[in-house]
CSV table of N, CA, C and O in Angstrom, one decimal:
chain,number,residue,atom,x,y,z
W,1,MET,N,-27.9,83.8,-63.2
W,1,MET,CA,-27.0,84.0,-62.2
W,1,MET,C,-26.8,82.9,-61.2
W,1,MET,O,-27.7,82.2,-60.8
W,2,SER,N,-25.5,82.5,-61.1
W,2,SER,CA,-25.3,81.2,-60.3
W,2,SER,C,-25.4,81.6,-58.8
W,2,SER,O,-25.1,82.7,-58.4
W,3,VAL,N,-25.6,80.4,-58.1
W,3,VAL,CA,-25.7,80.6,-56.6
W,3,VAL,C,-24.3,80.9,-56.0
W,3,VAL,O,-24.1,81.3,-54.9
W,4,LEU,N,-23.3,80.5,-56.8
W,4,LEU,CA,-21.9,80.6,-56.3
W,4,LEU,C,-21.3,82.1,-56.6
W,4,LEU,O,-20.3,82.4,-56.1
W,5,ASP,N,-22.0,82.9,-57.3
W,5,ASP,CA,-21.5,84.2,-57.7
W,5,ASP,C,-21.3,85.2,-56.6
W,5,ASP,O,-20.4,85.9,-56.5
W,6,ASP,N,-21.9,85.0,-55.5
W,6,ASP,CA,-21.9,85.9,-54.3
W,6,ASP,C,-21.0,85.3,-53.2
W,6,ASP,O,-20.9,86.1,-52.2
W,7,ILE,N,-20.5,84.2,-53.4
W,7,ILE,CA,-19.6,83.6,-52.3
W,7,ILE,C,-18.3,84.2,-52.4
W,7,ILE,O,-17.6,84.2,-53.4
W,8,MET,N,-17.8,84.7,-51.3
W,8,MET,CA,-16.5,85.4,-51.2
W,8,MET,C,-15.4,84.4,-50.5
W,8,MET,O,-15.8,83.7,-49.6
W,9,ILE,N,-14.3,84.4,-51.2
W,9,ILE,CA,-13.1,83.7,-50.5
W,9,ILE,C,-12.0,84.7,-50.3
W,9,ILE,O,-11.9,85.7,-50.9
W,10,ASP,N,-11.1,84.3,-49.2
W,10,ASP,CA,-9.9,85.0,-49.1
W,10,ASP,C,-8.8,84.3,-49.9
W,10,ASP,O,-8.4,83.2,-49.4
W,11,LEU,N,-8.3,84.9,-50.8
W,11,LEU,CA,-7.3,84.5,-51.6
W,11,LEU,C,-5.9,85.2,-51.4
W,11,LEU,O,-5.9,86.4,-51.5
W,12,SER,N,-4.8,84.5,-51.1
W,12,SER,CA,-3.5,85.1,-50.8
W,12,SER,C,-2.5,84.4,-51.7
W,12,SER,O,-2.4,83.1,-51.8
W,13,ILE,N,-1.6,85.3,-52.3
W,13,ILE,CA,-0.5,84.7,-53.1
W,13,ILE,C,0.7,85.1,-52.4
W,13,ILE,O,0.9,86.4,-52.3
W,14,VAL,N,1.5,84.3,-51.9
W,14,VAL,CA,2.7,84.5,-51.0
W,14,VAL,C,4.0,84.4,-51.8
W,14,VAL,O,4.2,83.3,-52.3
W,15,LEU,N,4.7,85.4,-52.0
W,15,LEU,CA,6.0,85.4,-52.6
W,15,LEU,C,7.1,84.8,-51.8
W,15,LEU,O,8.0,84.3,-52.3
W,16,GLY,N,7.0,85.1,-50.6
W,16,GLY,CA,8.1,84.8,-49.6
W,16,GLY,C,7.7,85.4,-48.3
W,16,GLY,O,6.7,86.1,-48.1
W,17,SER,N,8.6,85.2,-47.3
W,17,SER,CA,8.4,85.9,-46.0
W,17,SER,C,9.7,86.3,-45.4
W,17,SER,O,10.8,85.9,-45.9
W,18,ALA,N,9.6,87.0,-44.4
W,18,ALA,CA,10.8,87.6,-43.7
W,18,ALA,C,10.5,87.9,-42.2
W,18,ALA,O,9.3,88.3,-42.0
W,19,GLU,N,11.4,87.8,-41.3
W,19,GLU,CA,11.4,88.3,-40.0
W,19,GLU,C,12.1,89.6,-39.8
W,19,GLU,O,13.3,89.4,-40.1
W,20,VAL,N,11.5,90.6,-39.5
W,20,VAL,CA,12.2,91.9,-39.4
W,20,VAL,C,11.9,92.5,-38.0
W,20,VAL,O,10.6,92.6,-37.6
W,21,PRO,N,12.8,92.9,-37.2
W,21,PRO,CA,12.6,93.6,-35.9
W,21,PRO,C,11.8,94.9,-36.1
W,21,PRO,O,12.0,95.5,-37.2
W,22,ILE,N,11.0,95.2,-35.2
W,22,ILE,CA,10.1,96.3,-35.3
W,22,ILE,C,10.9,97.7,-35.5
W,22,ILE,O,10.7,98.6,-36.2
W,23,ARG,N,12.1,97.7,-34.7
W,23,ARG,CA,13.0,98.8,-34.9
W,23,ARG,C,13.4,99.1,-36.3
W,23,ARG,O,13.6,100.2,-36.7
W,24,GLN,N,13.7,98.0,-37.0
W,24,GLN,CA,14.2,98.0,-38.4
W,24,GLN,C,12.9,98.6,-39.3
W,24,GLN,O,13.2,99.4,-40.2
W,25,MET,N,11.8,98.1,-39.1
W,25,MET,CA,10.6,98.5,-39.8
W,25,MET,C,10.3,100.0,-39.6
W,25,MET,O,10.0,100.7,-40.5
W,26,LEU,N,10.6,100.5,-38.4
W,26,LEU,CA,10.3,101.9,-38.1
W,26,LEU,C,11.3,102.8,-38.8
W,26,LEU,O,11.0,104.0,-39.0
W,27,LYS,N,12.5,102.3,-39.1
W,27,LYS,CA,13.5,103.1,-39.7
W,27,LYS,C,13.4,103.1,-41.2
W,27,LYS,O,14.0,103.8,-41.9
W,28,MET,N,12.6,102.2,-41.7
W,28,MET,CA,12.5,102.0,-43.2
W,28,MET,C,11.7,103.3,-43.8
W,28,MET,O,10.9,103.8,-43.3
W,29,SER,N,12.1,103.5,-45.0
W,29,SER,CA,11.5,104.7,-45.8
W,29,SER,C,11.2,104.2,-47.2
W,29,SER,O,11.4,103.0,-47.5
W,30,ARG,N,10.6,105.0,-48.0
W,30,ARG,CA,10.2,104.6,-49.3
W,30,ARG,C,11.5,104.1,-50.1
W,30,ARG,O,12.5,104.6,-50.0
W,31,GLY,N,11.3,103.0,-50.7
W,31,GLY,CA,12.4,102.4,-51.5
W,31,GLY,C,13.2,101.2,-50.7
W,31,GLY,O,14.0,100.7,-51.3
W,32,ALA,N,13.0,101.2,-49.4
W,32,ALA,CA,13.7,100.2,-48.6
W,32,ALA,C,13.3,98.8,-49.1
W,32,ALA,O,12.3,98.5,-49.6
W,33,MET,N,14.3,97.9,-49.0
W,33,MET,CA,14.2,96.6,-49.4
W,33,MET,C,14.2,95.5,-48.3
W,33,MET,O,15.0,95.7,-47.4
W,34,ILE,N,13.3,94.5,-48.4
W,34,ILE,CA,13.3,93.6,-47.4
W,34,ILE,C,13.6,92.2,-48.0
W,34,ILE,O,12.9,91.8,-48.9
W,35,PRO,N,14.7,91.6,-47.7
W,35,PRO,CA,15.0,90.3,-48.3
W,35,PRO,C,14.1,89.3,-47.8
W,35,PRO,O,13.7,89.2,-46.6
W,36,LEU,N,13.6,88.4,-48.8
W,36,LEU,CA,12.7,87.3,-48.5
W,36,LEU,C,13.5,86.0,-48.3
W,36,LEU,O,14.7,85.9,-48.8
W,37,ASP,N,12.8,85.1,-47.8
W,37,ASP,CA,13.5,83.7,-47.5
W,37,ASP,C,13.3,82.8,-48.6
W,37,ASP,O,13.3,81.5,-48.4
W,38,CYS,N,13.3,83.3,-49.9
W,38,CYS,CA,13.1,82.4,-51.1
W,38,CYS,C,13.9,83.1,-52.2
W,38,CYS,O,14.4,84.2,-52.2
W,39,GLY,N,14.2,82.2,-53.3
W,39,GLY,CA,14.9,82.7,-54.4
W,39,GLY,C,13.9,83.0,-55.6
W,39,GLY,O,12.6,82.8,-55.4
W,40,GLN,N,14.3,83.7,-56.6
W,40,GLN,CA,13.5,84.2,-57.6
W,40,GLN,C,12.8,82.9,-58.3
W,40,GLN,O,11.8,83.2,-59.0
W,41,ASP,N,13.4,81.8,-58.4
W,41,ASP,CA,12.9,80.6,-59.0
W,41,ASP,C,11.9,79.7,-58.2
W,41,ASP,O,11.5,78.8,-58.6
W,42,ASP,N,11.9,80.1,-56.9
W,42,ASP,CA,11.1,79.4,-56.0
W,42,ASP,C,9.6,79.6,-56.3
W,42,ASP,O,9.3,80.8,-56.7
W,43,PRO,N,8.6,78.6,-56.1
W,43,PRO,CA,7.3,79.0,-56.4
W,43,PRO,C,6.6,79.9,-55.5
W,43,PRO,O,7.0,80.0,-54.2
W,44,SER,N,5.6,80.5,-55.9
W,44,SER,CA,4.8,81.3,-55.1
W,44,SER,C,3.6,80.4,-54.6
W,44,SER,O,3.3,79.5,-55.2
W,45,LEU,N,3.2,80.7,-53.4
W,45,LEU,CA,2.3,79.8,-52.7
W,45,LEU,C,0.8,80.4,-52.8
W,45,LEU,O,0.7,81.7,-52.5
W,46,VAL,N,-0.1,79.7,-53.1
W,46,VAL,CA,-1.5,80.2,-53.2
W,46,VAL,C,-2.4,79.5,-52.0
W,46,VAL,O,-2.5,78.4,-51.8
W,47,TYR,N,-2.9,80.5,-51.2
W,47,TYR,CA,-3.7,80.1,-50.1
W,47,TYR,C,-5.1,80.6,-50.4
W,47,TYR,O,-5.4,81.7,-50.8
W,48,VAL,N,-6.1,79.7,-50.0
W,48,VAL,CA,-7.6,80.0,-50.1
W,48,VAL,C,-8.1,79.8,-48.7
W,48,VAL,O,-8.0,78.6,-48.1
W,49,ASN,N,-8.6,80.8,-48.1
W,49,ASN,CA,-9.1,80.8,-46.8
W,49,ASN,C,-8.1,80.2,-45.8
W,49,ASN,O,-8.4,79.4,-45.0
W,50,GLY,N,-6.8,80.6,-46.0
W,50,GLY,CA,-5.8,80.2,-45.1
W,50,GLY,C,-5.2,78.9,-45.3
W,50,GLY,O,-4.3,78.4,-44.6
W,51,GLU,N,-5.7,78.2,-46.3
W,51,GLU,CA,-5.1,76.8,-46.6
W,51,GLU,C,-4.4,76.8,-47.9
W,51,GLU,O,-4.9,77.3,-48.9
W,52,LEU,N,-3.2,76.2,-47.9
W,52,LEU,CA,-2.4,76.1,-49.1
W,52,LEU,C,-3.1,75.2,-50.1
W,52,LEU,O,-3.4,74.1,-49.8
W,53,VAL,N,-3.3,75.7,-51.4
W,53,VAL,CA,-4.1,74.9,-52.4
W,53,VAL,C,-3.3,74.8,-53.6
W,53,VAL,O,-3.5,73.8,-54.4
W,54,ALA,N,-2.2,75.6,-53.9
W,54,ALA,CA,-1.5,75.5,-55.1
W,54,ALA,C,-0.1,76.3,-55.0
W,54,ALA,O,0.1,77.0,-54.1
W,55,LYS,N,0.7,75.9,-56.1
W,55,LYS,CA,1.9,76.6,-56.2
W,55,LYS,C,2.1,77.1,-57.6
W,55,LYS,O,1.5,76.4,-58.6
W,56,GLY,N,2.8,78.2,-57.8
W,56,GLY,CA,2.9,78.7,-59.2
W,56,GLY,C,4.0,79.7,-59.3
W,56,GLY,O,4.8,79.8,-58.4
W,57,ARG,N,4.0,80.4,-60.4
W,57,ARG,CA,5.0,81.4,-60.6
W,57,ARG,C,4.3,82.7,-61.2
W,57,ARG,O,3.4,82.7,-61.9
W,58,ILE,N,4.9,83.7,-60.7
W,58,ILE,CA,4.4,85.1,-61.1
W,58,ILE,C,5.0,85.4,-62.5
W,58,ILE,O,6.1,85.3,-62.8
W,59,LEU,N,4.1,85.9,-63.4
W,59,LEU,CA,4.4,86.4,-64.6
W,59,LEU,C,4.1,87.8,-64.8
W,59,LEU,O,3.1,88.3,-64.2
W,60,VAL,N,5.0,88.6,-65.4
W,60,VAL,CA,4.8,90.0,-65.5
W,60,VAL,C,4.9,90.4,-67.1
W,60,VAL,O,5.7,89.9,-67.8
W,61,ASP,N,3.8,91.0,-67.5
W,61,ASP,CA,3.7,91.4,-68.9
W,61,ASP,C,3.4,92.9,-68.8
W,61,ASP,O,2.3,93.3,-68.7
W,62,GLY,N,4.4,93.8,-69.0
W,62,GLY,CA,4.2,95.3,-69.0
W,62,GLY,C,3.8,95.6,-67.5
W,62,GLY,O,4.5,95.2,-66.6
W,63,ASP,N,2.6,96.2,-67.3
W,63,ASP,CA,2.2,96.5,-66.0
W,63,ASP,C,1.2,95.5,-65.4
W,63,ASP,O,0.6,95.7,-64.4
W,64,GLN,N,1.0,94.5,-66.1
W,64,GLN,CA,0.1,93.4,-65.7
W,64,GLN,C,0.8,92.3,-65.0
W,64,GLN,O,1.9,91.8,-65.6
W,65,MET,N,0.4,91.8,-63.9
W,65,MET,CA,0.9,90.6,-63.2
W,65,MET,C,-0.1,89.4,-63.2
W,65,MET,O,-1.3,89.8,-63.0
W,66,SER,N,0.4,88.3,-63.3
W,66,SER,CA,-0.6,87.2,-63.2
W,66,SER,C,0.2,86.1,-62.6
W,66,SER,O,1.3,86.1,-62.4
W,67,LEU,N,-0.6,84.9,-62.2
W,67,LEU,CA,0.0,83.8,-61.6
W,67,LEU,C,-0.2,82.6,-62.5
W,67,LEU,O,-1.5,82.4,-62.9
W,68,GLU,N,0.7,81.9,-62.8
W,68,GLU,CA,0.6,80.6,-63.6
W,68,GLU,C,0.7,79.5,-62.6
W,68,GLU,O,1.6,79.3,-61.9
W,69,ILE,N,-0.4,78.7,-62.4
W,69,ILE,CA,-0.5,77.5,-61.5
W,69,ILE,C,0.3,76.4,-62.1
W,69,ILE,O,0.1,76.1,-63.3
W,70,SER,N,1.3,76.0,-61.3
W,70,SER,CA,2.2,74.9,-61.7
W,70,SER,C,1.9,73.6,-60.9
W,70,SER,O,2.2,72.4,-61.5
W,71,GLU,N,1.3,73.7,-59.8
W,71,GLU,CA,1.0,72.4,-59.0
W,71,GLU,C,-0.2,72.7,-58.1
W,71,GLU,O,-0.2,73.7,-57.4
W,72,LEU,N,-1.1,71.7,-58.0
W,72,LEU,CA,-2.2,71.7,-57.0
W,72,LEU,C,-1.7,71.0,-55.8
W,72,LEU,O,-1.1,69.9,-55.9
W,73,VAL,N,-1.9,71.4,-54.6
W,73,VAL,CA,-1.5,70.7,-53.5
W,73,VAL,C,-2.6,69.9,-52.9
W,73,VAL,O,-3.7,70.6,-52.7
W,74,LYS,N,-2.3,68.8,-52.6
W,74,LYS,CA,-3.3,67.8,-52.0
W,74,LYS,C,-3.6,68.3,-50.5
W,74,LYS,O,-2.8,68.7,-49.8
W,75,LYS,N,-4.9,68.2,-50.3
W,75,LYS,CA,-5.4,68.6,-48.9
W,75,LYS,C,-4.8,67.7,-47.9
W,75,LYS,O,-4.8,66.4,-48.0
W,76,GLN,N,-4.3,68.4,-46.8
W,76,GLN,CA,-3.8,67.6,-45.7
W,76,GLN,C,-4.8,67.0,-44.9
W,76,GLN,O,-5.8,67.7,-44.5
W,77,ARG,N,-4.8,65.7,-44.5
W,77,ARG,CA,-5.7,65.1,-43.6
W,77,ARG,C,-5.3,65.3,-42.2
W,77,ARG,O,-4.1,65.2,-41.8
W,78,HIS,N,-6.3,65.7,-41.4
W,78,HIS,CA,-6.0,66.0,-39.9
W,78,HIS,C,-6.2,64.7,-39.2
W,78,HIS,O,-7.1,63.9,-39.1
């Protein structure tokens, strides 16, 4: 057993974003669509513990989804 096995990270894969007024959110029902600020060919962004680390594209095979990493993002120096 590796010492790293029990370390948890917060991993987020972001497809896009949108700003939606709360009144619109409250009116939404099942099947409602929210337009995102990106196109279907734009990369998805991979964040680890809130920091952008990679870009990639979503792949769908039947009911399975995966992410193909296309670019590692260099760490920003503060």
